[in-house]
């Protein structure tokens, strides 16, 4: 069961990173920071939680893996936009990985919390895509305004 949740989080996160990378030229720094922070935090929190449950009572490995994944996701999502976005994402990923591992290790009945965190993860990913779409629309609008002023 935990393996299915881990695969869901990892594959969705990889798709989000790829999606953001393809649109990097249309994303401003502040939006990039928000995207990197959001994706790194929710993915590392989810992975840390799942590994904290799966590898109970060990706290070292879930913390290390959750934080490392969060740092990598934050960097990969933010770096194409700016170094500041990458640093923001990396720090959020580090924090999410540590919190998720501690949280997963403390649960006595983990199933409801796994589903709750999956739902939160899904909602944040949905907002992630809406943010990219909004940013693309702003980019196109600004580009059209600039081209009309030049004529």
GROMACS .gro file of C-alpha atoms in nm:
model
  151
    1UNK     CA    1   0.000   0.000   0.000
    2UNK     CA    2   0.274   0.246   0.093
    3UNK     CA    3   0.461   0.159  -0.228
    4UNK     CA    4   0.161   0.269  -0.436
    5UNK     CA    5   0.144   0.601  -0.251
    6UNK     CA    6   0.521   0.652  -0.293
    7UNK     CA    7   0.498   0.585  -0.666
    8UNK     CA    8   0.205   0.825  -0.697
    9UNK     CA    9   0.399   1.103  -0.523
   10UNK     CA   10   0.726   1.040  -0.709
   11UNK     CA   11   0.575   1.014  -1.056
   12UNK     CA   12   0.349   1.315  -1.006
   13UNK     CA   13   0.641   1.518  -0.872
   14UNK     CA   14   0.861   1.423  -1.168
   15UNK     CA   15   0.588   1.525  -1.409
   16UNK     CA   16   0.545   1.860  -1.229
   17UNK     CA   17   0.919   1.931  -1.243
   18UNK     CA   18   0.924   1.849  -1.615
   19UNK     CA   19   0.613   2.062  -1.676
   20UNK     CA   20   0.765   2.361  -1.494
   21UNK     CA   21   1.097   2.321  -1.674
   22UNK     CA   22   0.928   2.332  -2.016
   23UNK     CA   23   0.760   2.662  -1.924
   24UNK     CA   24   1.055   2.822  -1.747
   25UNK     CA   25   1.085   3.113  -1.993
   26UNK     CA   26   0.734   3.236  -1.910
   27UNK     CA   27   0.770   3.228  -1.531
   28UNK     CA   28   0.872   3.527  -1.319
   29UNK     CA   29   1.100   3.491  -1.016
   30UNK     CA   30   0.831   3.524  -0.748
   31UNK     CA   31   0.610   3.269  -0.921
   32UNK     CA   32   0.908   3.036  -0.959
   33UNK     CA   33   0.980   3.069  -0.588
   34UNK     CA   34   0.621   2.980  -0.503
   35UNK     CA   35   0.623   2.683  -0.741
   36UNK     CA   36   0.951   2.546  -0.611
   37UNK     CA   37   0.851   2.594  -0.248
   38UNK     CA   38   0.508   2.435  -0.295
   39UNK     CA   39   0.622   2.131  -0.489
   40UNK     CA   40   0.929   2.068  -0.274
   41UNK     CA   41   0.735   2.101   0.052
   42UNK     CA   42   0.439   1.878  -0.033
   43UNK     CA   43   0.644   1.611  -0.209
   44UNK     CA   44   0.907   1.585   0.064
   45UNK     CA   45   0.640   1.593   0.335
   46UNK     CA   46   0.454   1.309   0.164
   47UNK     CA   47   0.765   1.102   0.102
   48UNK     CA   48   0.898   1.163   0.453
   49UNK     CA   49   0.563   1.065   0.603
   50UNK     CA   50   0.540   0.744   0.400
   51UNK     CA   51   0.899   0.643   0.472
   52UNK     CA   52   0.859   0.731   0.840
   53UNK     CA   53   0.568   0.488   0.859
   54UNK     CA   54   0.731   0.221   0.643
   55UNK     CA   55   1.072   0.223   0.814
   56UNK     CA   56   0.947   0.263   1.172
   57UNK     CA   57   1.124   0.292   1.422
   58UNK     CA   58   1.421   0.420   1.218
   59UNK     CA   59   1.421   0.799   1.193
   60UNK     CA   60   1.755   0.849   1.018
   61UNK     CA   61   1.682   0.702   0.675
   62UNK     CA   62   1.332   0.853   0.631
   63UNK     CA   63   1.463   1.194   0.735
   64UNK     CA   64   1.763   1.171   0.505
   65UNK     CA   65   1.565   1.050   0.202
   66UNK     CA   66   1.274   1.289   0.257
   67UNK     CA   67   1.507   1.588   0.295
   68UNK     CA   68   1.724   1.484  -0.001
   69UNK     CA   69   1.421   1.442  -0.226
   70UNK     CA   70   1.286   1.778  -0.112
   71UNK     CA   71   1.616   1.953  -0.178
   72UNK     CA   72   1.641   1.793  -0.524
   73UNK     CA   73   1.282   1.881  -0.616
   74UNK     CA   74   1.325   2.237  -0.491
   75UNK     CA   75   1.644   2.281  -0.690
   76UNK     CA   76   1.513   2.122  -1.010
   77UNK     CA   77   1.191   2.322  -1.001
   78UNK     CA   78   1.342   2.656  -0.902
   79UNK     CA   79   1.681   2.667  -1.078
   80UNK     CA   80   1.544   2.706  -1.433
   81UNK     CA   81   1.368   3.021  -1.312
   82UNK     CA   82   1.630   3.172  -1.079
   83UNK     CA   83   1.880   3.082  -0.811
   84UNK     CA   84   1.660   3.250  -0.549
   85UNK     CA   85   1.367   3.026  -0.647
   86UNK     CA   86   1.594   2.722  -0.623
   87UNK     CA   87   1.717   2.818  -0.275
   88UNK     CA   88   1.362   2.881  -0.155
   89UNK     CA   89   1.251   2.544  -0.288
   90UNK     CA   90   1.550   2.363  -0.140
   91UNK     CA   91   1.489   2.504   0.207
   92UNK     CA   92   1.118   2.421   0.193
   93UNK     CA   93   1.203   2.069   0.076
   94UNK     CA   94   1.450   2.021   0.357
   95UNK     CA   95   1.194   2.130   0.613
   96UNK     CA   96   0.914   1.918   0.461
   97UNK     CA   97   1.127   1.604   0.452
   98UNK     CA   98   1.222   1.636   0.818
   99UNK     CA   99   0.867   1.714   0.931
  100UNK     CA  100   0.717   1.429   0.727
  101UNK     CA  101   0.957   1.169   0.866
  102UNK     CA  102   0.891   1.277   1.226
  103UNK     CA  103   0.518   1.286   1.168
  104UNK     CA  104   0.509   0.943   1.003
  105UNK     CA  105   0.713   0.791   1.281
  106UNK     CA  106   0.473   0.918   1.550
  107UNK     CA  107   0.147   0.788   1.399
  108UNK     CA  108  -0.025   0.493   1.565
  109UNK     CA  109  -0.298   0.459   1.298
  110UNK     CA  110  -0.134   0.580   0.976
  111UNK     CA  111  -0.395   0.498   0.705
  112UNK     CA  112  -0.621   0.805   0.751
  113UNK     CA  113  -0.321   1.038   0.758
  114UNK     CA  114  -0.173   0.881   0.444
  115UNK     CA  115  -0.495   0.951   0.258
  116UNK     CA  116  -0.521   1.301   0.404
  117UNK     CA  117  -0.166   1.389   0.297
  118UNK     CA  118  -0.230   1.239  -0.049
  119UNK     CA  119  -0.538   1.460  -0.087
  120UNK     CA  120  -0.340   1.767   0.024
  121UNK     CA  121  -0.062   1.670  -0.217
  122UNK     CA  122  -0.312   1.636  -0.502
  123UNK     CA  123  -0.473   1.972  -0.426
  124UNK     CA  124  -0.136   2.146  -0.413
  125UNK     CA  125  -0.033   1.988  -0.744
  126UNK     CA  126  -0.359   2.108  -0.896
  127UNK     CA  127  -0.288   2.461  -0.771
  128UNK     CA  128   0.068   2.424  -0.907
  129UNK     CA  129  -0.074   2.369  -1.258
  130UNK     CA  130  -0.323   2.654  -1.219
  131UNK     CA  131  -0.037   2.883  -1.116
  132UNK     CA  132   0.163   2.791  -1.425
  133UNK     CA  133  -0.141   2.846  -1.645
  134UNK     CA  134  -0.206   3.187  -1.486
  135UNK     CA  135   0.157   3.283  -1.533
  136UNK     CA  136   0.150   3.179  -1.900
  137UNK     CA  137  -0.162   3.389  -1.957
  138UNK     CA  138   0.007   3.688  -1.792
  139UNK     CA  139   0.315   3.634  -2.009
  140UNK     CA  140   0.106   3.624  -2.328
  141UNK     CA  141  -0.092   3.931  -2.223
  142UNK     CA  142   0.226   4.126  -2.149
  143UNK     CA  143   0.380   4.014  -2.478
  144UNK     CA  144   0.072   4.126  -2.671
  145UNK     CA  145   0.070   4.464  -2.495
  146UNK     CA  146   0.439   4.515  -2.571
  147UNK     CA  147   0.393   4.430  -2.939
  148UNK     CA  148   0.094   4.667  -2.969
  149UNK     CA  149   0.298   4.953  -2.815
  150UNK     CA  150   0.579   4.899  -3.064
  151UNK     CA  151   0.348   4.949  -3.363
   0.00000   0.00000   0.00000
